[in-house]
Tab-separated table of N, CA and C in Angstrom:
chain	number	residue	atom	x	y	z
A	1071	UNK	N	-41.503	-91.390	-37.753
A	1071	UNK	CA	-42.910	-91.076	-37.784
A	1071	UNK	C	-43.359	-91.077	-39.239
A	1072	UNK	N	-44.402	-91.850	-39.516
A	1072	UNK	CA	-44.909	-91.946	-40.876
A	1072	UNK	C	-45.920	-90.850	-41.187
A	1073	UNK	N	-46.325	-90.793	-42.461
A	1073	UNK	CA	-47.270	-89.751	-42.884
A	1073	UNK	C	-48.628	-89.908	-42.199
A	1074	UNK	N	-49.021	-91.151	-41.861
A	1074	UNK	CA	-50.280	-91.364	-41.146
A	1074	UNK	C	-50.205	-90.764	-39.743
A	1075	UNK	N	-49.029	-90.887	-39.097
A	1075	UNK	CA	-48.843	-90.311	-37.763
A	1075	UNK	C	-48.904	-88.788	-37.819
A	1076	UNK	N	-48.273	-88.201	-38.821
A	1076	UNK	CA	-48.282	-86.743	-38.982
A	1076	UNK	C	-49.711	-86.259	-39.240
A	1077	UNK	N	-50.446	-86.973	-40.068
A	1077	UNK	CA	-51.831	-86.604	-40.356
A	1077	UNK	C	-52.682	-86.689	-39.091
A	1078	UNK	N	-52.450	-87.721	-38.270
A	1078	UNK	CA	-53.205	-87.874	-37.030
A	1078	UNK	C	-52.902	-86.729	-36.061
A	1079	UNK	N	-51.639	-86.343	-35.956
A	1079	UNK	CA	-51.255	-85.224	-35.091
A	1079	UNK	C	-51.857	-83.924	-35.616
A	1080	UNK	N	-51.817	-83.727	-36.922
A	1080	UNK	CA	-52.403	-82.511	-37.509
A	1080	UNK	C	-53.897	-82.450	-37.241
A	1081	UNK	N	-54.584	-83.561	-37.362
A	1081	UNK	CA	-56.017	-83.603	-37.092
A	1081	UNK	C	-56.276	-83.328	-35.613
A	1082	UNK	N	-55.470	-83.904	-34.747
A	1082	UNK	CA	-55.624	-83.666	-33.314
A	1082	UNK	C	-55.381	-82.185	-32.996
A	1083	UNK	N	-54.368	-81.590	-33.590
A	1083	UNK	CA	-54.094	-80.164	-33.388
A	1083	UNK	C	-55.279	-79.320	-33.855
A	1084	UNK	N	-55.861	-79.682	-34.980
A	1084	UNK	CA	-57.022	-78.956	-35.489
A	1084	UNK	C	-58.186	-79.064	-34.518
A	1085	UNK	N	-58.405	-80.268	-33.980
A	1085	UNK	CA	-59.489	-80.468	-33.024
A	1085	UNK	C	-59.251	-79.682	-31.729
A	1086	UNK	N	-58.019	-79.666	-31.265
A	1086	UNK	CA	-57.682	-78.905	-30.054
A	1086	UNK	C	-57.883	-77.413	-30.298
A	1087	UNK	N	-57.450	-76.921	-31.450
A	1087	UNK	CA	-57.655	-75.504	-31.784
A	1087	UNK	C	-59.142	-75.164	-31.802
A	1088	UNK	N	-59.961	-76.046	-32.356
A	1088	UNK	CA	-61.403	-75.819	-32.406
A	1088	UNK	C	-62.003	-75.817	-30.999
A	1089	UNK	N	-61.554	-76.723	-30.136
A	1089	UNK	CA	-62.054	-76.751	-28.760
A	1089	UNK	C	-61.661	-75.479	-28.016
A	1090	UNK	N	-60.428	-75.024	-28.199
A	1090	UNK	CA	-59.982	-73.793	-27.550
A	1090	UNK	C	-60.769	-72.588	-28.054
A	1091	UNK	N	-61.052	-72.554	-29.342
A	1091	UNK	CA	-61.850	-71.455	-29.905
A	1091	UNK	C	-63.252	-71.467	-29.312
A	1092	UNK	N	-63.881	-72.633	-29.283
A	1092	UNK	CA	-65.244	-72.730	-28.720
A	1092	UNK	C	-65.267	-72.294	-27.256
A	1093	UNK	N	-64.272	-72.704	-26.495
A	1093	UNK	CA	-64.229	-72.340	-25.078
A	1093	UNK	C	-64.069	-70.830	-24.911
A	1094	UNK	N	-63.207	-70.211	-25.698
A	1094	UNK	CA	-63.024	-68.754	-25.628
A	1094	UNK	C	-64.305	-68.028	-26.031
A	1095	UNK	N	-64.987	-68.538	-27.035
A	1095	UNK	CA	-66.244	-67.929	-27.487
A	1095	UNK	C	-67.334	-68.117	-26.440
A	1096	UNK	N	-67.421	-69.289	-25.841
A	1096	UNK	CA	-68.434	-69.535	-24.805
A	1096	UNK	C	-68.221	-68.636	-23.583
A	1097	UNK	N	-67.002	-68.211	-23.371
A	1097	UNK	CA	-66.692	-67.336	-22.251
A	1097	UNK	C	-67.237	-65.919	-22.473
A	1098	UNK	N	-67.389	-65.502	-23.723
A	1098	UNK	CA	-67.843	-64.135	-24.012
A	1098	UNK	C	-69.207	-63.804	-23.398
A	1099	UNK	N	-70.265	-64.605	-23.635
A	1099	UNK	CA	-71.564	-64.252	-23.044
A	1099	UNK	C	-71.574	-64.320	-21.522
A	1100	UNK	N	-70.771	-65.201	-20.954
A	1100	UNK	CA	-70.694	-65.294	-19.498
A	1100	UNK	C	-70.085	-64.002	-18.945
A	1101	UNK	N	-69.010	-63.550	-19.566
A	1101	UNK	CA	-68.388	-62.289	-19.135
A	1101	UNK	C	-69.312	-61.103	-19.412
A	1102	UNK	N	-70.022	-61.145	-20.531
A	1102	UNK	CA	-70.993	-60.096	-20.861
A	1102	UNK	C	-72.007	-59.963	-19.722
A	1103	UNK	N	-72.590	-61.080	-19.295
A	1103	UNK	CA	-73.574	-61.051	-18.214
A	1103	UNK	C	-72.947	-60.543	-16.917
A	1104	UNK	N	-71.717	-60.946	-16.648
A	1104	UNK	CA	-71.036	-60.464	-15.446
A	1104	UNK	C	-70.836	-58.949	-15.516
A	1105	UNK	N	-70.482	-58.446	-16.679
A	1105	UNK	CA	-70.303	-56.997	-16.852
A	1105	UNK	C	-71.616	-56.244	-16.696
A	1106	UNK	N	-72.715	-56.824	-17.205
A	1106	UNK	CA	-74.030	-56.208	-17.012
A	1106	UNK	C	-74.324	-56.136	-15.515
A	1107	UNK	N	-74.112	-57.246	-14.836
A	1107	UNK	CA	-74.424	-57.331	-13.407
A	1107	UNK	C	-73.572	-56.372	-12.577
A	1108	UNK	N	-72.281	-56.276	-12.895
A	1108	UNK	CA	-71.362	-55.455	-12.097
A	1108	UNK	C	-71.209	-54.046	-12.651
A	1109	UNK	N	-71.887	-53.783	-13.785
A	1109	UNK	CA	-71.824	-52.469	-14.436
A	1109	UNK	C	-70.378	-52.090	-14.787
A	1110	UNK	N	-69.671	-53.042	-15.311
A	1110	UNK	CA	-68.261	-52.857	-15.681
A	1110	UNK	C	-68.181	-52.485	-17.158
A	1111	UNK	N	-68.291	-51.214	-17.442
A	1111	UNK	CA	-68.360	-50.722	-18.814
A	1111	UNK	C	-67.089	-51.006	-19.602
A	1112	UNK	N	-65.929	-50.758	-19.031
A	1112	UNK	CA	-64.675	-50.934	-19.779
A	1112	UNK	C	-64.459	-52.380	-20.195
A	1113	UNK	N	-64.705	-53.307	-19.288
A	1113	UNK	CA	-64.552	-54.719	-19.637
A	1113	UNK	C	-65.604	-55.127	-20.658
A	1114	UNK	N	-66.821	-54.606	-20.509
A	1114	UNK	CA	-67.890	-54.897	-21.471
A	1114	UNK	C	-67.475	-54.460	-22.869
A	1115	UNK	N	-66.982	-53.248	-22.993
A	1115	UNK	CA	-66.583	-52.733	-24.310
A	1115	UNK	C	-65.458	-53.560	-24.899
A	1116	UNK	N	-64.571	-54.074	-24.055
A	1116	UNK	CA	-63.444	-54.874	-24.524
A	1116	UNK	C	-63.878	-56.238	-25.053
A	1117	UNK	N	-65.101	-56.646	-24.772
A	1117	UNK	CA	-65.623	-57.912	-25.301
A	1117	UNK	C	-66.006	-57.792	-26.772
A	1118	UNK	N	-66.092	-56.556	-27.276
A	1118	UNK	CA	-66.542	-56.295	-28.638
A	1118	UNK	C	-65.378	-55.906	-29.540
A	1119	UNK	N	-65.497	-56.294	-30.806
A	1119	UNK	CA	-64.528	-55.869	-31.814
A	1119	UNK	C	-64.557	-54.346	-31.899
A	1120	UNK	N	-63.517	-53.771	-32.451
A	1120	UNK	CA	-63.425	-52.311	-32.558
A	1120	UNK	C	-64.660	-51.703	-33.203
A	1121	UNK	N	-65.189	-52.369	-34.226
A	1121	UNK	CA	-66.386	-51.873	-34.911
A	1121	UNK	C	-67.610	-52.729	-34.556
A	1122	UNK	N	-67.601	-53.291	-33.344
A	1122	UNK	CA	-68.667	-54.182	-32.894
A	1122	UNK	C	-70.042	-53.547	-32.957
A	1123	UNK	N	-71.033	-54.395	-33.143
A	1123	UNK	CA	-72.419	-53.961	-33.325
A	1123	UNK	C	-73.317	-54.662	-32.307
A	1124	UNK	N	-74.255	-53.898	-31.739
A	1124	UNK	CA	-75.324	-54.457	-30.914
A	1124	UNK	C	-76.639	-54.001	-31.529
A	1125	UNK	N	-77.541	-54.951	-31.709
A	1125	UNK	CA	-78.862	-54.654	-32.253
A	1125	UNK	C	-79.907	-55.052	-31.221
A	1126	UNK	N	-80.772	-54.088	-30.874
A	1126	UNK	CA	-81.796	-54.326	-29.866
A	1126	UNK	C	-83.165	-53.945	-30.413
A	1127	UNK	N	-84.166	-54.779	-30.166
A	1127	UNK	CA	-85.521	-54.433	-30.615
A	1127	UNK	C	-86.142	-53.377	-29.711
A	1128	UNK	N	-87.064	-52.652	-30.238
A	1128	UNK	CA	-87.766	-51.616	-29.487
A	1128	UNK	C	-88.521	-52.222	-28.304
A	1129	UNK	N	-88.376	-51.586	-27.148
A	1129	UNK	CA	-89.158	-51.958	-25.985
A	1129	UNK	C	-88.722	-53.208	-25.250
A	1130	UNK	N	-87.653	-53.836	-25.679
A	1130	UNK	CA	-87.233	-55.073	-25.020
A	1130	UNK	C	-86.080	-54.822	-24.061
A	1131	UNK	N	-85.087	-54.099	-24.493
A	1131	UNK	CA	-83.902	-53.883	-23.671
A	1131	UNK	C	-84.029	-52.592	-22.875
A	1132	UNK	N	-83.683	-52.658	-21.613
A	1132	UNK	CA	-83.739	-51.468	-20.758
A	1132	UNK	C	-82.773	-50.397	-21.233
A	1133	UNK	N	-81.716	-50.806	-21.908
A	1133	UNK	CA	-80.708	-49.834	-22.325
A	1133	UNK	C	-81.144	-49.002	-23.520
A	1134	UNK	N	-82.161	-49.431	-24.244
A	1134	UNK	CA	-82.603	-48.670	-25.403
A	1134	UNK	C	-84.097	-48.862	-25.622
A	1135	UNK	N	-84.886	-47.977	-25.046
A	1135	UNK	CA	-86.342	-48.098	-25.152
A	1135	UNK	C	-86.815	-48.036	-26.600
A	1136	UNK	N	-86.072	-47.325	-27.440
A	1136	UNK	CA	-86.455	-47.187	-28.849
A	1136	UNK	C	-85.836	-48.243	-29.748
A	1137	UNK	N	-84.976	-49.074	-29.207
A	1137	UNK	CA	-84.306	-50.078	-30.018
A	1137	UNK	C	-83.314	-49.435	-30.962
A	1138	UNK	N	-82.718	-50.267	-31.802
A	1138	UNK	CA	-81.805	-49.739	-32.793
A	1138	UNK	C	-80.556	-50.567	-32.947
A	1139	UNK	N	-79.694	-50.082	-33.844
A	1139	UNK	CA	-78.407	-50.714	-34.116
A	1139	UNK	C	-77.334	-49.739	-33.661
A	1140	UNK	N	-76.430	-50.229	-32.841
A	1140	UNK	CA	-75.390	-49.401	-32.259
A	1140	UNK	C	-74.032	-49.985	-32.634
A	1141	UNK	N	-73.181	-49.166	-33.242
A	1141	UNK	CA	-71.907	-49.680	-33.740
A	1141	UNK	C	-70.751	-48.823	-33.255
A	1142	UNK	N	-69.681	-49.503	-32.850
A	1142	UNK	CA	-68.464	-48.832	-32.425
A	1142	UNK	C	-68.463	-48.540	-30.932
A	1143	UNK	N	-67.279	-48.326	-30.427
A	1143	UNK	CA	-67.068	-48.165	-28.989
A	1143	UNK	C	-67.916	-47.042	-28.380
A	1144	UNK	N	-67.980	-45.885	-29.032
A	1144	UNK	CA	-68.719	-44.745	-28.483
A	1144	UNK	C	-70.220	-45.045	-28.396
A	1145	UNK	N	-70.789	-45.576	-29.467
A	1145	UNK	CA	-72.219	-45.899	-29.468
A	1145	UNK	C	-72.535	-46.990	-28.450
A	1146	UNK	N	-71.680	-47.999	-28.363
A	1146	UNK	CA	-71.904	-49.075	-27.395
A	1146	UNK	C	-71.784	-48.535	-25.974
A	1147	UNK	N	-70.830	-47.661	-25.740
A	1147	UNK	CA	-70.665	-47.058	-24.423
A	1147	UNK	C	-71.930	-46.328	-24.003
A	1148	UNK	N	-72.511	-45.577	-24.919
A	1148	UNK	CA	-73.726	-44.819	-24.600
A	1148	UNK	C	-74.907	-45.737	-24.298
A	1149	UNK	N	-75.097	-46.756	-25.110
A	1149	UNK	CA	-76.266	-47.628	-24.901
A	1149	UNK	C	-76.102	-48.474	-23.636
A	1150	UNK	N	-74.885	-48.951	-23.348
A	1150	UNK	CA	-74.685	-49.734	-22.130
A	1150	UNK	C	-74.826	-48.851	-20.887
A	1151	UNK	N	-74.283	-47.649	-20.935
A	1151	UNK	CA	-74.402	-46.727	-19.801
A	1151	UNK	C	-75.865	-46.403	-19.531
A	1152	UNK	N	-76.644	-46.185	-20.572
A	1152	UNK	CA	-78.075	-45.920	-20.406
A	1152	UNK	C	-78.764	-47.106	-19.735
A	1153	UNK	N	-78.394	-48.308	-20.123
A	1153	UNK	CA	-78.982	-49.507	-19.516
A	1153	UNK	C	-78.626	-49.644	-18.052
A	1154	UNK	N	-77.396	-49.281	-17.703
A	1154	UNK	CA	-76.963	-49.377	-16.309
A	1154	UNK	C	-77.772	-48.451	-15.412
A	1155	UNK	N	-78.220	-47.324	-15.940
A	1155	UNK	CA	-78.954	-46.361	-15.115
A	1155	UNK	C	-80.445	-46.652	-15.059
A	1156	UNK	N	-80.990	-47.405	-16.013
A	1156	UNK	CA	-82.431	-47.645	-16.080
A	1156	UNK	C	-82.904	-48.883	-15.330
A	1157	UNK	N	-81.998	-49.810	-15.088
A	1157	UNK	CA	-82.462	-51.111	-14.639
A	1157	UNK	C	-81.421	-51.776	-13.748
A	1158	UNK	N	-81.835	-52.821	-13.050
A	1158	UNK	CA	-80.929	-53.628	-12.245
A	1158	UNK	C	-81.098	-55.090	-12.638
A	1159	UNK	N	-80.641	-55.431	-13.851
A	1159	UNK	CA	-80.845	-56.799	-14.341
A	1159	UNK	C	-79.864	-57.809	-13.744
A	1160	UNK	N	-80.336	-59.023	-13.663
A	1160	UNK	CA	-79.517	-60.166	-13.298
A	1160	UNK	C	-79.628	-61.157	-14.463
A	1161	UNK	N	-78.728	-61.097	-15.425
A	1161	UNK	CA	-78.817	-61.995	-16.591
A	1161	UNK	C	-78.180	-63.362	-16.304
A	1162	UNK	N	-78.825	-64.402	-16.805
A	1162	UNK	CA	-78.325	-65.761	-16.644
A	1162	UNK	C	-78.282	-66.445	-18.007
A	1163	UNK	N	-77.112	-66.918	-18.382
A	1163	UNK	CA	-76.918	-67.611	-19.657
A	1163	UNK	C	-77.260	-69.085	-19.470
A	1164	UNK	N	-77.942	-69.638	-20.465
A	1164	UNK	CA	-78.254	-71.061	-20.439
A	1164	UNK	C	-77.536	-71.761	-21.593
A	1165	UNK	N	-78.218	-72.031	-22.669
A	1165	UNK	CA	-77.630	-72.773	-23.792
A	1165	UNK	C	-76.810	-71.849	-24.677
A	1166	UNK	N	-75.746	-72.403	-25.246
A	1166	UNK	CA	-74.912	-71.635	-26.166
A	1166	UNK	C	-74.478	-72.574	-27.292
A	1167	UNK	N	-74.902	-72.243	-28.493
A	1167	UNK	CA	-74.528	-72.993	-29.686
A	1167	UNK	C	-73.451	-72.194	-30.416
A	1168	UNK	N	-72.336	-72.836	-30.729
A	1168	UNK	CA	-71.231	-72.163	-31.424
A	1168	UNK	C	-70.951	-72.881	-32.732
A	1169	UNK	N	-70.888	-72.116	-33.820
A	1169	UNK	CA	-70.533	-72.646	-35.139
A	1169	UNK	C	-69.276	-71.934	-35.618
A	1170	UNK	N	-68.206	-72.690	-35.795
A	1170	UNK	CA	-66.947	-72.109	-36.274
A	1170	UNK	C	-66.978	-71.997	-37.789
A	1171	UNK	N	-66.457	-70.888	-38.300
A	1171	UNK	CA	-66.378	-70.638	-39.739
A	1171	UNK	C	-64.934	-70.281	-40.083
A	1172	UNK	N	-64.039	-71.222	-39.903
A	1172	UNK	CA	-62.629	-70.958	-40.150
A	1172	UNK	C	-61.917	-70.603	-38.853
A	1173	UNK	N	-60.723	-70.032	-38.999
A	1173	UNK	CA	-59.878	-69.763	-37.839
A	1173	UNK	C	-60.205	-68.465	-37.112
A	1174	UNK	N	-60.933	-67.552	-37.762
A	1174	UNK	CA	-61.130	-66.242	-37.142
A	1174	UNK	C	-62.565	-65.720	-37.208
A	1175	UNK	N	-63.505	-66.578	-37.565
A	1175	UNK	CA	-64.926	-66.192	-37.616
A	1175	UNK	C	-65.767	-67.321	-37.036
A	1176	UNK	N	-66.861	-66.922	-36.387
A	1176	UNK	CA	-67.799	-67.907	-35.834
A	1176	UNK	C	-69.150	-67.214	-35.656
A	1177	UNK	N	-70.165	-68.030	-35.437
A	1177	UNK	CA	-71.492	-67.502	-35.142
A	1177	UNK	C	-72.107	-68.384	-34.070
A	1178	UNK	N	-73.192	-67.895	-33.489
A	1178	UNK	CA	-73.819	-68.704	-32.459
A	1178	UNK	C	-75.104	-68.113	-31.951
A	1179	UNK	N	-75.741	-68.882	-31.089
A	1179	UNK	CA	-76.973	-68.491	-30.434
A	1179	UNK	C	-76.785	-68.681	-28.934
A	1180	UNK	N	-77.197	-67.689	-28.170
A	1180	UNK	CA	-77.115	-67.752	-26.708
A	1180	UNK	C	-78.515	-67.550	-26.159
A	1181	UNK	N	-78.959	-68.483	-25.338
A	1181	UNK	CA	-80.271	-68.412	-24.706
A	1181	UNK	C	-80.066	-67.920	-23.273
A	1182	UNK	N	-80.860	-66.930	-22.878
A	1182	UNK	CA	-80.668	-66.333	-21.556
A	1182	UNK	C	-82.013	-65.916	-20.967
A	1183	UNK	N	-82.002	-65.752	-19.657
A	1183	UNK	CA	-83.149	-65.174	-18.968
A	1183	UNK	C	-82.645	-63.988	-18.172
A	1184	UNK	N	-83.492	-62.976	-18.072
A	1184	UNK	CA	-83.156	-61.777	-17.330
A	1184	UNK	C	-84.102	-61.681	-16.145
A	1185	UNK	N	-83.521	-61.617	-14.976
A	1185	UNK	CA	-84.288	-61.402	-13.751
A	1185	UNK	C	-84.006	-59.983	-13.271
A	1186	UNK	N	-84.946	-59.398	-12.554
A	1186	UNK	CA	-84.754	-58.033	-12.062
A	1186	UNK	C	-84.921	-57.982	-10.550
A	1187	UNK	N	-83.933	-57.393	-9.903
A	1187	UNK	CA	-83.959	-57.333	-8.444
A	1187	UNK	C	-85.094	-56.468	-7.926
A	1188	UNK	N	-85.479	-55.442	-8.689
A	1188	UNK	CA	-86.559	-54.567	-8.233
A	1188	UNK	C	-87.943	-55.176	-8.489
A	1189	UNK	N	-87.974	-56.419	-8.995
A	1189	UNK	CA	-89.233	-57.138	-9.194
A	1189	UNK	C	-89.150	-58.526	-8.564
A	1190	UNK	N	-88.582	-58.562	-7.361
A	1190	UNK	CA	-88.495	-59.795	-6.565
A	1190	UNK	C	-87.769	-60.926	-7.303
A	1191	UNK	N	-86.809	-60.544	-8.150
A	1191	UNK	CA	-85.971	-61.493	-8.894
A	1191	UNK	C	-86.756	-62.386	-9.862
A	1192	UNK	N	-87.938	-61.921	-10.266
A	1192	UNK	CA	-88.706	-62.718	-11.218
A	1192	UNK	C	-88.084	-62.586	-12.608
A	1193	UNK	N	-88.321	-63.588	-13.435
A	1193	UNK	CA	-87.865	-63.545	-14.826
A	1193	UNK	C	-88.730	-62.525	-15.558
A	1194	UNK	N	-88.089	-61.518	-16.113
A	1194	UNK	CA	-88.824	-60.463	-16.816
A	1194	UNK	C	-88.647	-60.541	-18.322
A	1195	UNK	N	-87.641	-61.313	-18.760
A	1195	UNK	CA	-87.341	-61.352	-20.187
A	1195	UNK	C	-86.635	-62.657	-20.534
A	1196	UNK	N	-87.072	-63.290	-21.612
A	1196	UNK	CA	-86.384	-64.440	-22.186
A	1196	UNK	C	-85.700	-63.931	-23.458
A	1197	UNK	N	-84.422	-64.200	-23.579
A	1197	UNK	CA	-83.633	-63.633	-24.676
A	1197	UNK	C	-82.949	-64.737	-25.466
A	1198	UNK	N	-82.915	-64.545	-26.784
A	1198	UNK	CA	-82.042	-65.331	-27.651
A	1198	UNK	C	-81.154	-64.321	-28.368
A	1199	UNK	N	-79.860	-64.416	-28.121
A	1199	UNK	CA	-78.898	-63.569	-28.822
A	1199	UNK	C	-78.428	-64.308	-30.064
A	1200	UNK	N	-78.439	-63.620	-31.191
A	1200	UNK	CA	-77.814	-64.127	-32.413
A	1200	UNK	C	-76.470	-63.423	-32.504
A	1201	UNK	N	-75.406	-64.176	-32.336
A	1201	UNK	CA	-74.068	-63.596	-32.269
A	1201	UNK	C	-73.220	-63.931	-33.476
A	1202	UNK	N	-72.361	-62.998	-33.816
A	1202	UNK	CA	-71.262	-63.217	-34.755
A	1202	UNK	C	-69.997	-62.876	-33.986
A	1203	UNK	N	-68.993	-63.724	-34.147
A	1203	UNK	CA	-67.739	-63.553	-33.418
A	1203	UNK	C	-66.590	-63.401	-34.408
A	1204	UNK	N	-65.565	-62.685	-33.966
A	1204	UNK	CA	-64.372	-62.490	-34.789
A	1204	UNK	C	-63.148	-62.563	-33.878
A	1205	UNK	N	-62.083	-63.102	-34.414
A	1205	UNK	CA	-60.826	-63.127	-33.669
A	1205	UNK	C	-60.057	-61.878	-34.074
A	1206	UNK	N	-59.867	-60.995	-33.109
A	1206	UNK	CA	-59.237	-59.706	-33.364
A	1206	UNK	C	-58.009	-59.577	-32.466
A	1207	UNK	N	-56.855	-59.383	-33.091
A	1207	UNK	CA	-55.584	-59.285	-32.356
A	1207	UNK	C	-55.397	-60.478	-31.405
A	1208	UNK	N	-55.761	-61.666	-31.906
A	1208	UNK	CA	-55.534	-62.899	-31.162
A	1208	UNK	C	-56.601	-63.256	-30.133
A	1209	UNK	N	-57.637	-62.435	-30.002
A	1209	UNK	CA	-58.698	-62.698	-29.020
A	1209	UNK	C	-60.057	-62.749	-29.691
A	1210	UNK	N	-60.892	-63.692	-29.249
A	1210	UNK	CA	-62.257	-63.764	-29.751
A	1210	UNK	C	-63.079	-62.645	-29.139
A	1211	UNK	N	-63.916	-62.017	-29.979
A	1211	UNK	CA	-64.752	-60.911	-29.535
A	1211	UNK	C	-66.097	-60.992	-30.248
A	1212	UNK	N	-67.064	-60.258	-29.713
A	1212	UNK	CA	-68.335	-60.110	-30.408
A	1212	UNK	C	-68.114	-59.180	-31.600
A	1213	UNK	N	-68.497	-59.630	-32.786
A	1213	UNK	CA	-68.520	-58.752	-33.957
A	1213	UNK	C	-69.902	-58.110	-34.054
A	1214	UNK	N	-70.910	-58.921	-33.773
A	1214	UNK	CA	-72.305	-58.439	-33.815
A	1214	UNK	C	-73.107	-59.244	-32.794
A	1215	UNK	N	-73.967	-58.564	-32.084
A	1215	UNK	CA	-74.827	-59.204	-31.080
A	1215	UNK	C	-76.237	-58.681	-31.294
A	1216	UNK	N	-77.119	-59.539	-31.756
A	1216	UNK	CA	-78.517	-59.173	-31.985
A	1216	UNK	C	-79.371	-59.792	-30.898
A	1217	UNK	N	-80.092	-58.941	-30.190
A	1217	UNK	CA	-80.934	-59.392	-29.083
A	1217	UNK	C	-82.356	-59.603	-29.586
A	1218	UNK	N	-82.877	-60.789	-29.356
A	1218	UNK	CA	-84.279	-61.095	-29.633
A	1218	UNK	C	-84.904	-61.446	-28.286
A	1219	UNK	N	-85.918	-60.720	-27.878
A	1219	UNK	CA	-86.452	-60.940	-26.549
A	1219	UNK	C	-87.951	-61.066	-26.510
A	1220	UNK	N	-88.389	-61.788	-25.499
A	1220	UNK	CA	-89.804	-61.916	-25.213
A	1220	UNK	C	-90.025	-61.464	-23.772
A	1221	UNK	N	-90.624	-60.286	-23.591
A	1221	UNK	CA	-90.921	-59.828	-22.238
A	1221	UNK	C	-91.940	-60.749	-21.565
A	1222	UNK	N	-91.779	-60.966	-20.281
A	1222	UNK	CA	-92.685	-61.800	-19.493
A	1222	UNK	C	-93.562	-60.850	-18.656
A	1223	UNK	N	-94.861	-60.826	-18.891
A	1223	UNK	CA	-95.734	-59.934	-18.113
A	1223	UNK	C	-95.706	-60.258	-16.629
A	1224	UNK	N	-95.910	-59.249	-15.822
A	1224	UNK	CA	-95.926	-59.440	-14.348
A	1224	UNK	C	-97.162	-60.202	-13.922
């Protein structure tokens, strides 16, 4: 095997690693929405880095009427639990843009719509999440999730 063959294999390995990273990252928002829907707090918290951050604007998210920045497992647990009791959302993920920044950092944008069962399943919110991802103990997780939303009037 010549040096050109080794270089080609190394490039292919790099491309495969990047595809695997993107796929693992794309799975995060899908699982996030499933956890919101099923109210699975423990799995939801496990999607976030140990010092993970969620940022929500005032009046947009059912889980935090006042908005704010919530960091760490305890704060995230409180804000997600509050959301589970206030609303019955059905979140649907659409587009997801992923930008890799090395082997253990990435960022992205997730476009989603939120429907509510108590409002005849109408779309009540259009959301763009600005995400930062980190590979922690071999798994991709949310490092930071910033919610930008546009409420849809009834």
